[in-house]
MMTF fields as JSON, N, C-alpha, C and O atoms, coordinates in Angstrom:
{
  "mmtfVersion": "1.0.0",
  "mmtfProducer": "UNKNOWN",
  "numBonds": 443,
  "numAtoms": 444,
  "numGroups": 111,
  "numChains": 1,
  "numModels": 1,
  "chainsPerModel": [1],
  "groupsPerChain": [111],
  "chainIdList": ["A"],
  "bondAtomList": [4, 2, 8, 6, 12, 10, 16, 14, 20, 18, 24, 22, 28, 26, 32, 30, 36, 34, 40, 38, 44, 42, 48, 46, 52, 50, 56, 54, 60, 58, 64, 62, 68, 66, 72, 70, 76, 74, 80, 78, 84, 82, 88, 86, 92, 90, 96, 94, 100, 98, 104, 102, 108, 106, 112, 110, 116, 114, 120, 118, 124, 122, 128, 126, 132, 130, 136, 134, 140, 138, 144, 142, 148, 146, 152, 150, 156, 154, 160, 158, 164, 162, 168, 166, 172, 170, 176, 174, 180, 178, 184, 182, 188, 186, 192, 190, 196, 194, 200, 198, 204, 202, 208, 206, 212, 210, 216, 214, 220, 218, 224, 222, 228, 226, 232, 230, 236, 234, 240, 238, 244, 242, 248, 246, 252, 250, 256, 254, 260, 258, 264, 262, 268, 266, 272, 270, 276, 274, 280, 278, 284, 282, 288, 286, 292, 290, 296, 294, 300, 298, 304, 302, 308, 306, 312, 310, 316, 314, 320, 318, 324, 322, 328, 326, 332, 330, 336, 334, 340, 338, 344, 342, 348, 346, 352, 350, 356, 354, 360, 358, 364, 362, 368, 366, 372, 370, 376, 374, 380, 378, 384, 382, 388, 386, 392, 390, 396, 394, 400, 398, 404, 402, 408, 406, 412, 410, 416, 414, 420, 418, 424, 422, 428, 426, 432, 430, 436, 434, 440, 438],
  "bondOrderList": [1, 1, 1, 1, 1, 1, 1, 1, 1, 1, 1, 1, 1, 1, 1, 1, 1, 1, 1, 1, 1, 1, 1, 1, 1, 1, 1, 1, 1, 1, 1, 1, 1, 1, 1, 1, 1, 1, 1, 1, 1, 1, 1, 1, 1, 1, 1, 1, 1, 1, 1, 1, 1, 1, 1, 1, 1, 1, 1, 1, 1, 1, 1, 1, 1, 1, 1, 1, 1, 1, 1, 1, 1, 1, 1, 1, 1, 1, 1, 1, 1, 1, 1, 1, 1, 1, 1, 1, 1, 1, 1, 1, 1, 1, 1, 1, 1, 1, 1, 1, 1, 1, 1, 1, 1, 1, 1, 1, 1, 1],
  "groupList": [{"groupName": "MET", "atomNameList": ["N", "CA", "C", "O"], "elementList": ["N", "C", "C", "O"], "formalChargeList": [0, 0, 0, 0], "bondAtomList": [1, 0, 2, 1, 3, 2], "bondOrderList": [1, 1, 2], "singleLetterCode": "M", "chemCompType": "L-PEPTIDE LINKING"}, {"groupName": "GLU", "atomNameList": ["N", "CA", "C", "O"], "elementList": ["N", "C", "C", "O"], "formalChargeList": [0, 0, 0, 0], "bondAtomList": [1, 0, 2, 1, 3, 2], "bondOrderList": [1, 1, 2], "singleLetterCode": "E", "chemCompType": "L-PEPTIDE LINKING"}, {"groupName": "LYS", "atomNameList": ["N", "CA", "C", "O"], "elementList": ["N", "C", "C", "O"], "formalChargeList": [0, 0, 0, 0], "bondAtomList": [1, 0, 2, 1, 3, 2], "bondOrderList": [1, 1, 2], "singleLetterCode": "K", "chemCompType": "L-PEPTIDE LINKING"}, {"groupName": "SER", "atomNameList": ["N", "CA", "C", "O"], "elementList": ["N", "C", "C", "O"], "formalChargeList": [0, 0, 0, 0], "bondAtomList": [1, 0, 2, 1, 3, 2], "bondOrderList": [1, 1, 2], "singleLetterCode": "S", "chemCompType": "L-PEPTIDE LINKING"}, {"groupName": "ARG", "atomNameList": ["N", "CA", "C", "O"], "elementList": ["N", "C", "C", "O"], "formalChargeList": [0, 0, 0, 0], "bondAtomList": [1, 0, 2, 1, 3, 2], "bondOrderList": [1, 1, 2], "singleLetterCode": "R", "chemCompType": "L-PEPTIDE LINKING"}, {"groupName": "ILE", "atomNameList": ["N", "CA", "C", "O"], "elementList": ["N", "C", "C", "O"], "formalChargeList": [0, 0, 0, 0], "bondAtomList": [1, 0, 2, 1, 3, 2], "bondOrderList": [1, 1, 2], "singleLetterCode": "I", "chemCompType": "L-PEPTIDE LINKING"}, {"groupName": "ALA", "atomNameList": ["N", "CA", "C", "O"], "elementList": ["N", "C", "C", "O"], "formalChargeList": [0, 0, 0, 0], "bondAtomList": [1, 0, 2, 1, 3, 2], "bondOrderList": [1, 1, 2], "singleLetterCode": "A", "chemCompType": "L-PEPTIDE LINKING"}, {"groupName": "VAL", "atomNameList": ["N", "CA", "C", "O"], "elementList": ["N", "C", "C", "O"], "formalChargeList": [0, 0, 0, 0], "bondAtomList": [1, 0, 2, 1, 3, 2], "bondOrderList": [1, 1, 2], "singleLetterCode": "V", "chemCompType": "L-PEPTIDE LINKING"}, {"groupName": "GLY", "atomNameList": ["N", "CA", "C", "O"], "elementList": ["N", "C", "C", "O"], "formalChargeList": [0, 0, 0, 0], "bondAtomList": [1, 0, 2, 1, 3, 2], "bondOrderList": [1, 1, 2], "singleLetterCode": "G", "chemCompType": "PEPTIDE LINKING"}, {"groupName": "LEU", "atomNameList": ["N", "CA", "C", "O"], "elementList": ["N", "C", "C", "O"], "formalChargeList": [0, 0, 0, 0], "bondAtomList": [1, 0, 2, 1, 3, 2], "bondOrderList": [1, 1, 2], "singleLetterCode": "L", "chemCompType": "L-PEPTIDE LINKING"}, {"groupName": "HIS", "atomNameList": ["N", "CA", "C", "O"], "elementList": ["N", "C", "C", "O"], "formalChargeList": [0, 0, 0, 0], "bondAtomList": [1, 0, 2, 1, 3, 2], "bondOrderList": [1, 1, 2], "singleLetterCode": "H", "chemCompType": "L-PEPTIDE LINKING"}, {"groupName": "CYS", "atomNameList": ["N", "CA", "C", "O"], "elementList": ["N", "C", "C", "O"], "formalChargeList": [0, 0, 0, 0], "bondAtomList": [1, 0, 2, 1, 3, 2], "bondOrderList": [1, 1, 2], "singleLetterCode": "C", "chemCompType": "L-PEPTIDE LINKING"}, {"groupName": "TYR", "atomNameList": ["N", "CA", "C", "O"], "elementList": ["N", "C", "C", "O"], "formalChargeList": [0, 0, 0, 0], "bondAtomList": [1, 0, 2, 1, 3, 2], "bondOrderList": [1, 1, 2], "singleLetterCode": "Y", "chemCompType": "L-PEPTIDE LINKING"}, {"groupName": "PHE", "atomNameList": ["N", "CA", "C", "O"], "elementList": ["N", "C", "C", "O"], "formalChargeList": [0, 0, 0, 0], "bondAtomList": [1, 0, 2, 1, 3, 2], "bondOrderList": [1, 1, 2], "singleLetterCode": "F", "chemCompType": "L-PEPTIDE LINKING"}, {"groupName": "ASN", "atomNameList": ["N", "CA", "C", "O"], "elementList": ["N", "C", "C", "O"], "formalChargeList": [0, 0, 0, 0], "bondAtomList": [1, 0, 2, 1, 3, 2], "bondOrderList": [1, 1, 2], "singleLetterCode": "N", "chemCompType": "L-PEPTIDE LINKING"}, {"groupName": "PRO", "atomNameList": ["N", "CA", "C", "O"], "elementList": ["N", "C", "C", "O"], "formalChargeList": [0, 0, 0, 0], "bondAtomList": [1, 0, 2, 1, 3, 2], "bondOrderList": [1, 1, 2], "singleLetterCode": "P", "chemCompType": "L-PEPTIDE LINKING"}, {"groupName": "THR", "atomNameList": ["N", "CA", "C", "O"], "elementList": ["N", "C", "C", "O"], "formalChargeList": [0, 0, 0, 0], "bondAtomList": [1, 0, 2, 1, 3, 2], "bondOrderList": [1, 1, 2], "singleLetterCode": "T", "chemCompType": "L-PEPTIDE LINKING"}, {"groupName": "TRP", "atomNameList": ["N", "CA", "C", "O"], "elementList": ["N", "C", "C", "O"], "formalChargeList": [0, 0, 0, 0], "bondAtomList": [1, 0, 2, 1, 3, 2], "bondOrderList": [1, 1, 2], "singleLetterCode": "W", "chemCompType": "L-PEPTIDE LINKING"}, {"groupName": "GLN", "atomNameList": ["N", "CA", "C", "O"], "elementList": ["N", "C", "C", "O"], "formalChargeList": [0, 0, 0, 0], "bondAtomList": [1, 0, 2, 1, 3, 2], "bondOrderList": [1, 1, 2], "singleLetterCode": "Q", "chemCompType": "L-PEPTIDE LINKING"}, {"groupName": "ASP", "atomNameList": ["N", "CA", "C", "O"], "elementList": ["N", "C", "C", "O"], "formalChargeList": [0, 0, 0, 0], "bondAtomList": [1, 0, 2, 1, 3, 2], "bondOrderList": [1, 1, 2], "singleLetterCode": "D", "chemCompType": "L-PEPTIDE LINKING"}],
  "groupTypeList": [0, 1, 2, 3, 4, 5, 6, 5, 7, 8, 6, 8, 5, 3, 8, 9, 10, 6, 11, 2, 12, 6, 0, 1, 2, 8, 13, 14, 15, 5, 7, 13, 1, 6, 16, 14, 3, 5, 8, 8, 7, 17, 3, 18, 16, 5, 1, 3, 6, 2, 9, 18, 16, 15, 9, 3, 12, 12, 4, 13, 3, 19, 13, 15, 17, 15, 15, 3, 7, 16, 1, 16, 13, 15, 14, 10, 14, 18, 7, 0, 1, 10, 9, 18, 6, 12, 6, 9, 10, 13, 18, 10, 4, 15, 15, 19, 2, 5, 10, 9, 10, 3, 11, 4, 14, 4, 5, 13, 9, 16, 9],
  "groupIdList": [1, 2, 3, 4, 5, 6, 7, 8, 9, 10, 11, 12, 13, 14, 15, 16, 17, 18, 19, 20, 21, 22, 23, 24, 25, 26, 27, 28, 29, 30, 31, 32, 33, 34, 35, 36, 37, 38, 39, 40, 41, 42, 43, 44, 45, 46, 47, 48, 49, 50, 51, 52, 53, 54, 55, 56, 57, 58, 59, 60, 61, 62, 63, 64, 65, 66, 67, 68, 69, 70, 71, 72, 73, 74, 75, 76, 77, 78, 79, 80, 81, 82, 83, 84, 85, 86, 87, 88, 89, 90, 91, 92, 93, 94, 95, 96, 97, 98, 99, 100, 101, 102, 103, 104, 105, 106, 107, 108, 109, 110, 111],
  "secStructList": [7, 7, 7, 7, 3, 3, 3, 3, 3, 7, 7, 1, 2, 2, 2, 2, 2, 2, 2, 2, 2, 2, 2, 2, 6, 6, 7, 3, 3, 3, 3, 3, 3, 1, 1, 1, 1, 1, 1, 4, 4, 4, 4, 4, 1, 7, 6, 6, 7, 5, 7, 1, 1, 7, 4, 4, 4, 1, 7, 5, 6, 6, 5, 7, 7, 7, 6, 6, 7, 7, 7, 1, 1, 7, 5, 2, 2, 2, 2, 2, 2, 2, 2, 2, 2, 2, 2, 2, 2, 2, 2, 1, 1, 7, 4, 4, 4, 1, 7, 3, 3, 3, 7, 6, 6, 7, 7, 7, 7, 7, 7],
  "xCoordList": [61.502, 61.975, 63.1, 64.004, 63.029, 64.033, 65.312, 65.276, 66.433, 67.729, 67.946, 67.535, 68.591, 68.941, 69.978, 70.901, 69.821, 70.762, 71.796, 71.473, 73.035, 74.086, 74.887, 74.921, 75.521, 76.321, 77.798, 78.285, 78.491, 79.933, 80.49, 80.044, 81.46, 82.041, 83.31, 84.288, 83.275, 84.429, 84.39, 84.027, 84.772, 84.787, 86.208, 86.447, 87.145, 88.521, 88.687, 87.705, 89.906, 90.177, 89.416, 88.86, 89.387, 88.704, 87.192, 86.518, 86.662, 85.224, 84.713, 83.649, 85.471, 85.066, 85.092, 84.206, 86.113, 86.2, 85.04, 84.431, 84.736, 83.604, 82.304, 81.441, 82.144, 80.94, 80.774, 79.679, 81.844, 81.798, 81.353, 80.473, 81.96, 81.62, 80.213, 79.524, 79.792, 78.42, 77.413, 76.414, 77.678, 76.782, 76.767, 75.712, 77.935, 78.001, 77.191, 76.672, 77.083, 76.337, 74.852, 74.103, 74.431, 73.017, 72.552, 71.35, 73.476, 73.112, 73.044, 73.572, 72.389, 72.32, 73.122, 72.557, 74.436, 75.265, 75.05, 74.787, 75.166, 75.171, 76.522, 76.884, 77.258, 78.595, 78.529, 78.038, 79.02, 79.086, 80.52, 81.458, 80.675, 81.994, 81.981, 80.971, 83.093, 83.191, 83.165, 82.869, 83.469, 83.433, 82.31, 81.57, 82.179, 81.109, 81.624, 81.008, 82.751, 83.29, 83.999, 84.304, 84.253, 85.018, 86.487, 86.899, 87.259, 88.695, 89.229, 90.441, 88.323, 88.787, 89.735, 89.484, 90.808, 91.779, 92.405, 92.843, 92.452, 93.054, 92.262, 92.826, 90.989, 90.203, 90.533, 90.103, 91.292, 91.636, 93.123, 93.529, 93.934, 95.375, 95.749, 95.012, 96.897, 97.381, 97.886, 98.276, 97.877, 98.203, 99.641, 99.94, 100.522, 101.913, 102.113, 103.218, 101.06, 101.164, 101.406, 100.973, 102.105, 102.368, 102.089, 102.053, 101.893, 101.758, 103.0, 104.106, 102.811, 103.942, 104.419, 105.449, 103.659, 104.047, 104.119, 103.469, 104.877, 104.957, 103.586, 102.727, 103.411, 102.142, 101.712, 100.514, 102.635, 102.276, 101.535, 100.861, 101.651, 100.937, 99.601, 98.768, 99.403, 98.186, 97.478, 97.588, 96.746, 96.102, 94.877, 94.715, 94.043, 92.893, 93.353, 94.083, 92.938, 93.355, 92.73, 93.246, 91.634, 90.914, 90.885, 90.087, 91.743, 91.772, 93.171, 93.461, 94.034, 95.422, 95.549, 94.668, 96.656, 96.981, 97.142, 97.582, 96.795, 96.971, 98.454, 99.293, 98.778, 100.182, 100.846, 102.071, 100.048, 100.619, 101.226, 102.023, 100.854, 101.419, 102.643, 102.525, 103.803, 105.047, 105.846, 106.805, 105.451, 106.159, 105.913, 104.843, 106.88, 106.711, 105.753, 105.025, 105.759, 104.922, 104.059, 104.452, 102.891, 102.032, 101.626, 101.578, 101.336, 100.958, 99.443, 98.683, 99.049, 97.648, 96.691, 95.713, 96.974, 96.069, 95.978, 94.898, 97.083, 97.075, 96.243, 95.491, 96.378, 95.602, 94.117, 93.306, 93.748, 92.346, 91.742, 90.611, 92.489, 92.008, 91.801, 90.845, 92.693, 92.573, 91.343, 90.607, 91.121, 89.946, 88.658, 87.699, 88.616, 87.429, 87.211, 86.075, 88.288, 88.178, 87.64, 86.831, 88.088, 87.59, 86.088, 85.335, 85.665, 84.246, 83.423, 82.378, 83.869, 83.147, 83.128, 82.106, 84.255, 84.356, 83.46, 82.764, 83.468, 82.745, 81.366, 80.49, 81.154, 79.849, 78.852, 77.644, 79.354, 78.509, 77.632, 76.519, 78.131, 77.462, 78.515, 79.549, 78.26, 79.265, 79.562, 78.695, 80.779, 81.136, 80.177, 80.002, 79.547, 78.632, 77.261, 76.371, 77.071, 75.802, 75.952, 75.153, 76.952, 77.202, 76.539, 77.053, 75.433, 74.729, 75.689, 75.753, 76.427, 77.413, 76.727, 76.094, 76.845, 76.238, 77.324, 78.1, 77.373, 78.341, 77.899, 76.743, 78.804, 78.428, 79.234, 79.284, 79.861, 80.6, 79.605, 78.612, 79.88, 79.043, 77.623, 76.704, 77.446, 76.144, 76.304, 77.361, 75.253, 75.235, 74.101, 72.958, 74.396, 73.374, 73.021, 73.901, 71.759, 71.307, 70.139, 69.152, 70.246, 69.157, 68.727, 69.549, 67.452, 66.915, 66.125, 65.594],
  "yCoordList": [75.076, 75.559, 74.644, 74.291, 74.276, 73.411, 74.196, 75.348, 73.547, 74.189, 74.33, 73.473, 75.414, 75.616, 74.592, 74.287, 74.066, 73.085, 73.795, 74.704, 73.36, 73.87, 72.679, 71.615, 72.876, 71.824, 72.058, 73.188, 70.974, 70.999, 69.944, 68.797, 70.341, 69.426, 68.817, 69.518, 67.515, 66.778, 66.499, 67.362, 65.271, 64.862, 64.577, 63.666, 65.378, 65.308, 66.275, 66.665, 66.657, 67.513, 68.845, 69.3, 69.465, 70.757, 70.609, 71.417, 69.582, 69.358, 69.047, 69.522, 68.249, 67.928, 69.173, 69.376, 69.998, 71.242, 72.171, 72.772, 72.287, 73.117, 72.582, 73.361, 71.276, 70.647, 70.991, 71.337, 70.895, 71.209, 72.656, 72.915, 73.578, 74.987, 75.316, 76.15, 74.683, 74.902, 74.431, 75.104, 73.275, 72.773, 73.71, 73.954, 74.234, 75.173, 76.441, 77.052, 76.833, 78.044, 77.755, 78.646, 76.51, 76.186, 75.654, 75.531, 75.34, 74.792, 73.273, 72.646, 72.703, 71.26, 70.928, 70.875, 70.704, 70.497, 69.133, 68.138, 69.114, 67.882, 67.843, 68.765, 66.767, 66.634, 65.766, 64.638, 66.289, 65.545, 65.062, 65.858, 63.768, 63.142, 62.15, 61.493, 62.043, 61.137, 59.672, 58.799, 59.393, 58.02, 57.897, 58.854, 56.739, 56.563, 56.592, 56.012, 57.266, 57.362, 58.701, 59.404, 59.033, 60.243, 59.97, 58.82, 61.025, 60.88, 61.512, 61.642, 61.91, 62.526, 61.613, 60.413, 62.162, 61.388, 60.279, 59.265, 60.458, 59.452, 58.149, 57.091, 58.205, 56.971, 56.131, 54.982, 56.694, 56.0, 55.694, 55.099, 56.082, 55.853, 54.447, 53.801, 53.986, 52.684, 52.806, 53.889, 51.706, 51.752, 52.168, 52.575, 52.073, 52.485, 53.989, 54.492, 54.713, 56.161, 56.87, 56.415, 57.991, 58.835, 60.285, 60.635, 61.119, 62.55, 63.028, 62.553, 63.96, 64.509, 65.827, 66.368, 66.331, 67.541, 67.18, 66.226, 67.906, 67.584, 67.639, 68.44, 66.791, 66.688, 68.024, 68.262, 68.881, 70.177, 71.071, 72.017, 70.783, 71.55, 70.912, 71.555, 69.663, 68.93, 68.589, 67.479, 69.576, 69.368, 70.257, 71.246, 69.881, 70.702, 71.646, 71.233, 72.891, 73.852, 73.543, 73.974, 72.808, 72.541, 71.057, 70.645, 70.259, 68.82, 68.296, 67.935, 68.254, 67.857, 66.378, 65.566, 66.063, 64.666, 63.972, 64.599, 62.701, 62.008, 61.848, 61.8, 61.765, 61.613, 60.363, 60.3, 59.377, 58.147, 58.358, 57.539, 59.451, 59.752, 60.635, 61.829, 60.035, 60.753, 61.0, 61.772, 60.346, 60.506, 61.895, 62.47, 62.424, 63.697, 63.542, 64.472, 62.366, 62.077, 60.852, 59.733, 61.042, 59.898, 59.084, 59.594, 57.805, 56.916, 56.954, 57.61, 56.247, 56.197, 55.888, 56.605, 54.827, 54.427, 55.484, 55.727, 56.104, 57.151, 58.352, 58.921, 58.732, 59.858, 59.518, 60.32, 58.347, 57.951, 57.863, 58.298, 57.306, 57.219, 58.61, 58.839, 59.531, 60.901, 61.601, 62.275, 61.446, 62.059, 61.466, 62.201, 60.17, 59.532, 59.966, 60.192, 60.083, 60.54, 61.967, 62.292, 62.812, 64.192, 64.205, 64.913, 63.417, 63.369, 62.897, 63.476, 61.877, 61.379, 62.405, 62.59, 63.064, 64.019, 65.243, 65.654, 65.823, 67.072, 66.915, 67.745, 65.883, 65.726, 65.059, 65.109, 64.439, 63.75, 62.691, 62.424, 62.108, 60.995, 60.251, 60.82, 58.989, 58.223, 58.833, 59.483, 58.635, 59.204, 58.822, 59.592, 57.647, 57.256, 57.906, 57.636, 58.752, 59.448, 60.956, 61.715, 61.405, 62.841, 63.327, 64.237, 62.749, 63.138, 63.123, 64.081, 62.042, 61.904, 61.361, 60.306, 62.058, 61.65, 61.377, 62.265, 60.139, 59.796, 60.428, 60.285, 61.124, 61.805, 61.312, 61.987, 60.161, 59.599, 59.236, 58.552, 59.696, 59.428, 59.993, 59.5, 60.999, 61.626, 63.137, 63.683, 63.79, 65.252, 65.687, 65.278, 66.506, 67.002, 68.417, 69.255, 68.674, 70.001, 70.39, 69.66, 71.507, 72.026, 73.364, 74.259, 73.494, 74.753, 75.476, 76.557],
  "zCoordList": [95.91, 94.632, 94.142, 94.899, 92.889, 92.291, 92.019, 91.588, 92.279, 92.02, 90.518, 89.736, 90.13, 88.722, 88.311, 89.067, 87.112, 86.592, 85.72, 84.955, 85.855, 84.993, 84.469, 85.087, 83.335, 82.73, 83.011, 82.974, 83.292, 83.463, 82.516, 82.517, 81.716, 80.741, 81.333, 81.593, 81.537, 82.017, 83.504, 84.304, 83.867, 85.274, 85.745, 86.537, 85.241, 85.721, 86.882, 87.515, 87.159, 88.316, 88.229, 89.228, 87.063, 86.922, 86.999, 87.637, 86.355, 86.39, 87.789, 88.185, 88.538, 89.908, 90.792, 91.621, 90.605, 91.385, 91.035, 91.921, 89.744, 89.317, 89.873, 90.278, 89.903, 90.444, 91.925, 92.368, 92.67, 94.103, 94.341, 95.162, 93.626, 93.829, 93.321, 93.91, 92.261, 91.778, 92.822, 93.074, 93.427, 94.469, 95.672, 96.258, 96.041, 97.166, 96.906, 97.841, 95.646, 95.285, 95.035, 94.634, 95.273, 95.175, 93.829, 93.596, 92.95, 91.641, 91.703, 92.621, 90.714, 90.542, 89.279, 88.186, 89.42, 88.232, 87.587, 88.263, 86.281, 85.511, 84.809, 84.078, 85.041, 84.485, 83.234, 83.278, 82.135, 80.884, 80.708, 80.686, 80.585, 80.492, 79.339, 79.092, 78.64, 77.499, 77.923, 77.107, 79.181, 79.679, 80.694, 80.921, 81.298, 82.275, 83.713, 84.607, 83.935, 85.291, 85.473, 84.509, 86.746, 87.005, 86.716, 86.558, 86.649, 86.465, 85.194, 85.022, 84.299, 83.06, 82.32, 82.203, 81.824, 81.056, 81.9, 81.357, 83.205, 84.073, 84.085, 84.364, 83.794, 83.764, 82.531, 82.435, 81.589, 80.35, 80.205, 79.206, 81.168, 81.036, 81.483, 82.228, 81.021, 81.457, 82.89, 83.329, 83.605, 85.028, 85.328, 86.451, 84.358, 84.593, 84.399, 84.603, 84.007, 83.798, 85.126, 86.185, 85.042, 86.216, 85.834, 84.655, 86.849, 86.585, 85.849, 86.104, 84.944, 84.202, 84.788, 84.384, 85.74, 86.463, 87.943, 88.373, 88.711, 90.143, 90.811, 90.445, 91.771, 92.474, 93.083, 93.236, 93.426, 93.999, 93.0, 93.407, 91.692, 90.681, 90.288, 89.65, 90.667, 90.307, 91.604, 92.126, 92.112, 93.404, 93.531, 92.816, 94.444, 94.816, 95.922, 96.823, 95.863, 96.884, 98.245, 99.277, 98.25, 99.496, 99.866, 100.708, 99.247, 99.534, 99.221, 98.08, 100.23, 99.981, 99.617, 99.901, 98.991, 98.736, 100.087, 101.051, 100.168, 101.451, 101.789, 100.889, 103.068, 103.475, 102.898, 102.799, 102.521, 101.96, 100.575, 100.119, 99.903, 98.579, 98.798, 99.073, 98.673, 98.922, 97.649, 97.651, 96.566, 95.301, 94.715, 94.911, 94.01, 93.315, 92.141, 91.797, 91.532, 90.37, 90.672, 90.344, 91.291, 91.639, 90.414, 89.294, 90.655, 89.562, 89.299, 90.011, 88.281, 87.839, 88.992, 89.202, 89.73, 90.811, 91.904, 92.442, 92.232, 93.255, 92.805, 93.596, 91.542, 91.016, 91.028, 91.491, 90.53, 90.494, 91.899, 92.118, 92.839, 94.226, 94.815, 95.555, 94.487, 95.012, 94.416, 95.137, 93.124, 92.497, 93.055, 93.292, 93.266, 93.836, 95.281, 95.696, 96.045, 97.429, 97.491, 98.359, 96.572, 96.511, 96.247, 96.915, 95.268, 94.931, 96.122, 96.416, 96.795, 97.964, 99.095, 99.756, 99.312, 100.42, 100.219, 101.148, 99.033, 98.822, 98.209, 98.452, 97.43, 96.796, 97.739, 97.508, 98.794, 99.767, 99.115, 99.569, 98.076, 97.411, 96.607, 96.259, 96.312, 95.569, 94.209, 93.625, 93.691, 92.388, 91.273, 90.328, 91.357, 90.286, 90.428, 89.622, 91.431, 91.617, 91.445, 91.992, 90.701, 90.511, 89.229, 88.578, 88.862, 87.635, 86.456, 85.685, 86.321, 85.261, 84.017, 84.067, 82.926, 81.668, 80.652, 80.299, 80.185, 79.156, 77.853, 77.453, 77.189, 75.948, 74.762, 73.734, 74.875, 73.747, 72.649, 72.896, 71.458, 70.282, 70.399, 69.744, 71.209, 71.342, 71.266, 71.581, 70.85, 70.837, 71.752, 71.552, 72.748, 73.654, 73.248, 73.049, 73.129, 72.737, 73.619, 73.712, 74.25, 75.074, 74.504, 74.31, 74.24, 73.712, 74.774, 74.52]
}
């Protein structure tokens, strides 16, 4: 039997978490993202950007930040590496294989 497909909008921290839980519940999620990579807004920020909230508020409940991240406000590269590590750890496939569909300048309609 084919798994039911569900749509998830965005491949940032919330979208990745939703994708993980949907897969755990037996769904085949499709993630719609404005870009062609995971990371949400972080995939578009300049490299000097840092979290604007303390790292303790921007985290996955089931995947802690690595011990190497000691700053209260991690930088762009640290955030992107953490999001990619999460995707690899829980999705059991590379981030570019998470059924990511770029939806920039497109309208998706399913009837």
